N, CA and C of each residue as an Amber inpcrd file, in Angstrom:
protein
   369
   0.8400000  -1.1830000   0.0000000   0.0000000   0.0000000   0.0000000
   0.8860000   1.2480000   0.0000000   0.3750000   2.3210000  -0.5400000
   1.1270000   3.5610000  -0.6210000   0.2260000   4.7070000  -0.1970000
   0.7880000   5.6650000   0.5010000   0.0650000   6.8800000   0.8680000
   0.6760000   8.0540000   0.1330000  -0.1820000   8.9680000  -0.2990000
   0.2410000  10.0610000  -1.1580000  -0.1450000  11.4090000  -0.5660000
   0.7150000  12.3970000  -0.7580000   0.4050000  13.7440000  -0.2970000
   0.9040000  14.7530000  -1.3080000  -0.0370000  15.5320000  -1.8490000
   0.3050000  16.5390000  -2.8340000   0.6220000  17.8750000  -2.1610000
   1.3760000  18.6900000  -2.8520000   1.6830000  20.0470000  -2.4040000
   2.0500000  20.8910000  -3.6090000   2.0820000  22.2090000  -3.3930000
   2.5550000  23.1050000  -4.4360000   1.4900000  23.9110000  -5.1420000
   0.2270000  23.6720000  -4.8050000  -0.8320000  24.4330000  -5.4340000
  -0.8390000  25.8800000  -4.9770000  -1.6600000  26.6900000  -5.6440000
  -1.7600000  28.0790000  -5.2550000  -2.5470000  28.8910000  -6.2550000
  -2.5280000  30.1940000  -6.0400000  -3.2130000  31.1480000  -6.9160000
  -2.1630000  31.8400000  -7.7790000  -2.3210000  31.7190000  -9.0880000
  -1.3800000  32.3170000 -10.0250000  -2.1610000  33.0200000 -11.1210000
  -1.4210000  33.7750000 -11.9240000  -2.0320000  34.4520000 -13.0580000
  -1.8150000  33.6400000 -14.3260000  -2.6570000  33.8670000 -15.2900000
  -2.5140000  33.2000000 -16.5800000  -1.1160000  33.4570000 -17.1300000
  -0.4990000  32.3960000 -17.6460000   0.8510000  32.4980000 -18.1740000
   1.9300000  32.1260000 -17.1900000   1.5840000  32.0600000 -15.9080000
   2.5570000  31.7040000 -14.8810000   2.8230000  30.2020000 -14.8810000
   3.7590000  29.8070000 -14.0350000   4.1210000  28.3970000 -13.8800000
   3.9570000  27.9670000 -12.4290000   3.7260000  26.6900000 -12.2440000
   3.6800000  26.0650000 -10.9260000   4.2680000  24.6680000 -11.0600000
   4.8640000  24.2020000  -9.9720000   5.2690000  22.8000000  -9.9160000
   4.5730000  22.1430000  -8.7410000   3.8000000  21.1280000  -9.0460000
   3.1480000  20.3300000  -8.0140000   4.0270000  19.1420000  -7.6770000
   4.0050000  18.7840000  -6.3940000   4.7640000  17.6440000  -5.9210000
   3.8310000  16.6490000  -5.2520000   4.2140000  15.3960000  -5.3210000
   3.4710000  14.3400000  -4.6550000   4.4780000  13.4330000  -3.9540000
   4.3730000  13.3840000  -2.6490000   5.2540000  12.5430000  -1.8450000
   4.5490000  11.2290000  -1.5420000   5.2560000  10.1320000  -1.7540000
   4.6950000   8.8010000  -1.5360000   5.4050000   8.1030000  -0.3870000
   4.6310000   7.4050000   0.4210000   5.2150000   6.6010000   1.4900000
   5.5200000   5.2080000   0.9560000   6.2370000   4.4330000   1.7210000
   6.4820000   3.0560000   1.3300000   7.8390000   2.8500000   0.6970000
   8.2480000   1.5880000   0.6790000   9.5770000   1.2530000   0.1960000
   9.5920000   0.7220000  -1.2270000   8.4070000   0.5980000  -1.8350000
   8.3380000   0.0040000  -3.1720000   7.7530000   0.9910000  -4.1630000
   8.1460000   2.2340000  -4.0430000   7.5950000   3.2920000  -4.9010000
   7.7700000   2.9580000  -6.3650000   8.8870000   2.3500000  -6.7360000
   9.1070000   2.0840000  -8.1570000   8.3010000   0.8920000  -8.6690000
   7.4230000   0.3230000  -7.8440000   6.4360000  -0.6590000  -8.3120000
   5.1670000   0.0030000  -8.8390000   5.0710000   1.3280000  -8.6590000
   3.8330000   2.0300000  -8.9470000   3.9610000   2.9660000 -10.1380000
   3.0260000   2.8230000 -11.0740000   2.8300000   3.8810000 -12.0520000
   2.1240000   5.0270000 -11.3430000   2.4640000   6.2370000 -11.7540000
   1.9290000   7.4160000 -11.0900000   1.2280000   8.3200000 -12.0970000
   0.2520000   9.0570000 -11.6160000  -0.4920000   9.9300000 -12.5190000
  -1.0020000  11.1540000 -11.7750000  -1.2740000  12.1680000 -12.5470000
  -1.9640000  13.3630000 -12.0500000  -3.3170000  13.4450000 -12.7490000
  -4.3150000  13.7120000 -11.9460000  -5.6540000  13.9900000 -12.4400000
  -6.0850000  15.3300000 -11.8500000  -7.1450000  15.8940000 -12.3880000
  -7.6620000  17.1340000 -11.8360000  -9.1770000  17.1330000 -11.9010000
  -9.7570000  17.9130000 -11.0080000 -11.2060000  18.0150000 -10.9720000
 -11.6020000  19.4600000 -10.7360000 -12.2860000  20.0170000 -11.7160000
 -12.7990000  21.3750000 -11.6140000 -14.2010000  21.3310000 -11.0080000
 -14.6530000  22.4300000 -10.4260000 -15.9910000  22.4440000  -9.8150000
 -17.0710000  22.0320000 -10.8040000 -17.8950000  21.1010000 -10.3990000
 -18.9980000  20.6550000 -11.2360000 -18.6180000  19.7280000 -12.3590000
 -17.3520000  19.3340000 -12.4000000 -16.8950000  18.4480000 -13.4810000
 -16.3400000  17.1560000 -12.9120000 -16.2310000  16.1710000 -13.7770000
 -15.6470000  14.9030000 -13.3620000 -14.1180000  15.0240000 -13.3070000
 -13.5410000  14.1180000 -12.5480000 -12.0850000  14.0630000 -12.4800000
 -11.5460000  13.6510000 -13.8440000 -10.5450000  14.3690000 -14.3240000
  -9.9970000  14.0830000 -15.6460000  -8.4950000  13.8400000 -15.5880000
  -8.0470000  13.0440000 -16.5090000  -6.6380000  12.6950000 -16.6310000
  -5.8210000  13.9070000 -17.0680000  -4.6440000  14.0390000 -16.4560000
  -3.7140000  15.1020000 -16.8320000  -2.4350000  14.5150000 -17.4190000
  -1.7710000  13.6490000 -16.6460000  -0.4930000  13.0870000 -17.0840000
  -0.2070000  11.8270000 -16.2870000   0.5750000  10.9350000 -16.8810000
   0.9620000   9.6980000 -16.2040000   2.3910000   9.3450000 -16.5700000
   3.0330000   8.6260000 -15.6650000   4.4160000   8.2370000 -15.8770000
   4.5910000   6.7950000 -15.4210000   5.3770000   6.0560000 -16.1750000
   5.5840000   4.6500000 -15.8640000   6.4870000   4.4790000 -14.6480000
   6.6110000   3.2370000 -14.2120000   7.3810000   2.9570000 -13.0060000
   8.8280000   3.4080000 -13.1260000   9.4050000   3.2250000 -14.2860000
  10.8110000   3.6080000 -14.4860000  10.9700000   5.0800000 -14.8490000
   9.8780000   5.6870000 -15.3040000   9.9380000   7.0630000 -15.7770000
  10.1780000   7.1880000 -17.2670000  10.3560000   6.0560000 -17.9360000
  10.6800000   6.1110000 -19.3740000   9.4740000   6.4960000 -20.2260000
   8.2800000   6.1060000 -19.7860000   7.0760000   6.3830000 -20.5790000
   6.2090000   7.4190000 -19.8770000   5.7530000   8.3810000 -20.6670000
   4.9260000   9.4590000 -20.1260000   3.7960000   9.7260000 -21.1110000
   2.6450000  10.0040000 -20.5720000   1.4940000  10.3310000 -21.4050000
   0.8160000  11.5740000 -20.8460000   0.2180000  12.3420000 -21.7620000
  -0.4030000  13.6040000 -21.3850000  -1.7730000  13.7360000 -22.0270000
  -2.6490000  14.4340000 -21.3300000  -3.9010000  14.8450000 -21.9460000
  -3.5870000  15.8660000 -23.0340000  -4.3890000  15.8660000 -24.0760000
  -4.1560000  16.8160000 -25.1710000  -4.1960000  18.2580000 -24.6860000
  -5.0140000  18.5060000 -23.6800000  -5.1970000  19.8690000 -23.1960000
  -3.9530000  20.4240000 -22.4990000  -3.0390000  19.5630000 -22.0810000
  -1.8470000  20.0340000 -21.3610000  -0.5550000  19.7030000 -22.1040000
  -0.6480000  18.9610000 -23.1710000   0.5440000  18.5440000 -23.9060000
   1.3260000  19.7700000 -24.3740000   2.6230000  19.7440000 -24.1370000
   3.4690000  20.8730000 -24.5060000   3.5880000  21.9340000 -23.4350000
   2.7110000  21.8790000 -22.4330000   2.7600000  22.8580000 -21.3340000
   3.1390000  22.2150000 -19.9980000   2.7190000  20.9740000 -19.7930000
   2.9650000  20.2670000 -18.5340000   3.9950000  19.1710000 -18.7630000
   4.8050000  18.9320000 -17.7410000   5.7870000  17.8570000 -17.7810000
   5.7270000  17.0730000 -16.4840000   5.4940000  15.7700000 -16.5960000
   5.4800000  14.9060000 -15.4200000   6.8550000  14.2670000 -15.2730000
   7.2840000  14.1130000 -14.0380000   8.5690000  13.4680000 -13.7810000
   8.4890000  12.7690000 -12.4300000   9.4730000  11.9310000 -12.1660000
   9.5110000  11.2340000 -10.8870000  10.9570000  11.0410000 -10.4570000
  11.1250000  10.9370000  -9.1560000  12.4240000  10.6470000  -8.5690000
  12.2260000   9.4400000  -7.6550000  12.5710000   8.2760000  -8.1440000
  12.3240000   7.0560000  -7.3730000  13.1820000   6.9750000  -6.1090000
  14.3030000   7.6430000  -6.1010000  15.1460000   7.6370000  -4.9120000
  14.5140000   8.4410000  -3.7740000  13.6840000   9.4040000  -4.1390000
  13.0480000  10.2690000  -3.1430000  11.5570000   9.9690000  -2.9530000
  11.0420000   8.9990000  -3.6840000   9.6080000   8.6750000  -3.6170000
   8.7490000   9.8870000  -3.9520000   9.1160000  10.5720000  -5.0220000
   8.4150000  11.7870000  -5.3910000   7.9940000  11.7380000  -6.8530000
   6.8710000  12.3650000  -7.1340000   6.4370000  12.5990000  -8.5110000
   6.0490000  14.0630000  -8.6080000   6.3070000  14.6360000  -9.7620000
   6.0960000  16.0620000  -9.9630000   5.3110000  16.2990000 -11.2500000
   4.6930000  17.4590000 -11.3180000   4.2030000  17.9490000 -12.5980000
   4.5580000  19.4300000 -12.6760000   5.3570000  19.7520000 -13.6660000
   5.7160000  21.1350000 -13.9430000   4.6760000  21.6890000 -14.8960000
   4.0190000  22.7600000 -14.4890000   2.9300000  23.3220000 -15.2750000
   3.3320000  24.7250000 -15.7240000   3.4920000  24.8830000 -17.0230000
   3.8720000  26.1700000 -17.6050000   2.7180000  26.7410000 -18.4130000
   2.8070000  28.0270000 -18.6850000   1.7910000  28.7010000 -19.5040000
   0.3840000  28.3770000 -19.0140000   0.1730000  28.5260000 -17.7400000
  -1.1120000  28.1590000 -17.1520000  -2.2420000  29.0190000 -17.6920000
  -3.3940000  28.3910000 -17.8080000  -4.5940000  29.0380000 -18.3290000
  -5.6980000  28.9810000 -17.2770000  -6.6500000  29.8740000 -17.3330000
  -7.7650000  29.8030000 -16.3750000  -8.4640000  28.4480000 -16.3810000
  -8.5280000  27.8070000 -17.5200000  -9.1790000  26.4940000 -17.5910000
  -8.3790000  25.3840000 -16.9160000  -7.1720000  25.6830000 -16.4680000
  -6.3970000  24.7210000 -15.6750000  -6.7950000  24.7510000 -14.2020000
  -7.6520000  25.6840000 -13.8400000  -8.1120000  25.7880000 -12.4500000
  -8.8350000  24.5110000 -12.0390000  -8.3630000  23.8990000 -10.9550000
  -8.9370000  22.6300000 -10.4900000  -8.2120000  22.2080000  -9.2180000
  -8.7440000  21.1780000  -8.6070000  -7.9950000  20.4640000  -7.5760000
  -7.2110000  19.3740000  -8.2970000  -5.9320000  19.3090000  -8.0290000
  -5.0510000  18.3410000  -8.6750000  -4.7520000  17.2060000  -7.7100000
  -4.9340000  15.9900000  -8.2090000  -4.7510000  14.7890000  -7.3980000
  -3.6450000  13.9230000  -7.9880000  -2.9030000  13.3350000  -7.0890000
  -1.8790000  12.3680000  -7.4540000  -2.4630000  10.9720000  -7.2290000
  -2.2720000  10.0830000  -8.1950000  -2.7600000   8.7170000  -8.0710000
  -1.6400000   7.7180000  -8.3020000  -1.7930000   6.5460000  -7.7110000
  -0.7840000   5.4980000  -7.8520000  -1.4640000   4.1570000  -8.0900000
  -0.8320000   3.3360000  -8.9040000  -1.3140000   1.9710000  -9.1240000
  -0.1180000   1.0800000  -9.4030000  -0.1860000  -0.1380000  -8.9360000
   0.8710000  -1.0920000  -9.2300000   0.7350000  -1.5570000 -10.6690000
   1.8610000  -1.6980000 -11.3430000   1.8240000  -2.1690000 -12.7100000
   1.9620000  -1.0410000 -13.7220000   1.4150000  -1.2640000 -14.8880000
   1.6020000  -0.3360000 -16.0070000   0.7280000   0.9000000 -15.8260000
   1.1470000   1.9680000 -16.4720000   0.3720000   3.1930000 -16.3680000
  -0.8630000   3.1050000 -17.2430000  -1.9290000   3.7180000 -16.7560000
  -3.1770000   3.8330000 -17.4940000  -3.6710000   5.2550000 -17.3370000
  -4.6910000   5.6060000 -18.0860000  -5.1940000   6.9680000 -18.0710000
  -6.6210000   7.0600000 -17.5710000  -7.0590000   6.0260000 -16.8560000
  -8.4230000   5.9700000 -16.3360000  -8.3840000   6.0830000 -14.8350000
  -9.0940000   7.0540000 -14.2710000  -8.9510000   7.2900000 -12.8360000
  -9.4630000   6.1280000 -12.0060000 -10.4350000   5.3880000 -12.4960000
 -10.9950000   4.2830000 -11.7130000 -10.0070000   3.1560000 -11.5030000
  -8.9340000   3.1440000 -12.2460000  -7.9380000   2.0840000 -12.1200000
  -6.7670000   2.4740000 -11.2280000  -6.8940000   3.6160000 -10.5960000
  -5.8960000   4.0280000  -9.6100000  -6.5160000   3.8670000  -8.2170000
  -6.0350000   2.9180000  -7.4370000  -6.6440000   2.6990000  -6.1260000
  -6.1600000   3.6410000  -5.0260000  -5.0360000   4.3030000  -5.2570000
  -4.4620000   5.1480000  -4.2130000  -4.4460000   6.6040000  -4.6700000
  -4.8860000   7.4730000  -3.7480000  -5.0140000   8.8910000  -4.0640000
  -4.5260000   9.7400000  -2.8990000  -4.0230000  10.9160000  -3.2400000
  -3.7570000  11.9180000  -2.2270000  -5.0060000  12.7440000  -1.9740000
  -4.8510000  13.7540000  -1.1240000  -6.0030000  14.5790000  -0.7450000
  -6.2470000  15.7250000  -1.7190000  -5.2840000  15.9670000  -2.5990000
  -5.4460000  17.0140000  -3.6040000  -4.8230000  18.3310000  -3.2020000
  -4.4830000  19.1210000  -4.2020000  -3.9710000  20.4670000  -3.9770000
  -4.6340000  21.4060000  -4.9810000  -5.0870000  22.5550000  -4.4960000
  -5.8740000  23.4670000  -5.3090000  -4.9660000  24.3390000  -6.1630000
  -5.3270000  24.4470000  -7.4290000  -4.6660000  25.3850000  -8.3410000
  -5.7320000  26.3230000  -8.8870000  -5.4880000  27.6170000  -8.7450000
  -6.3930000  28.6230000  -9.2850000  -5.5970000  29.5350000 -10.1980000
  -6.0680000  29.6540000 -11.4260000  -5.3860000  30.4870000 -12.4120000
  -6.3210000  31.6350000 -12.7750000  -5.9120000  32.8310000 -12.4560000
  -6.7430000  34.0030000 -12.7450000  -6.3780000  34.5790000 -14.1060000
  -7.3600000  35.1510000 -14.7430000  -7.1460000  35.6990000 -16.0950000
  -6.6590000  37.1360000 -16.0220000
């Protein structure tokens, strides 16, 4: 089992950057594919980015491709998402998810979640 805690959210202006971090507990972090999802008010949770256990494979939602970069540091049990050129439509609560095995882009297949961190992008 793994426990997750996100940090790094905040209030920024359009065009600014933020880096979100997700700290994972446990000694087998590199057994887990990791992902970021987000949920805006009144909307369903949506996929943002995912990274494989080794970090070699990464996938992005079309809406963030070219602006967001997911990365991980297995030695530190950390996963990050660097968010550049932020837009008001990026406003949401961002969640870190973990699952053993290969990465997927469906939130229902991630059994472990953090509590989320709020990102607000003003225009």
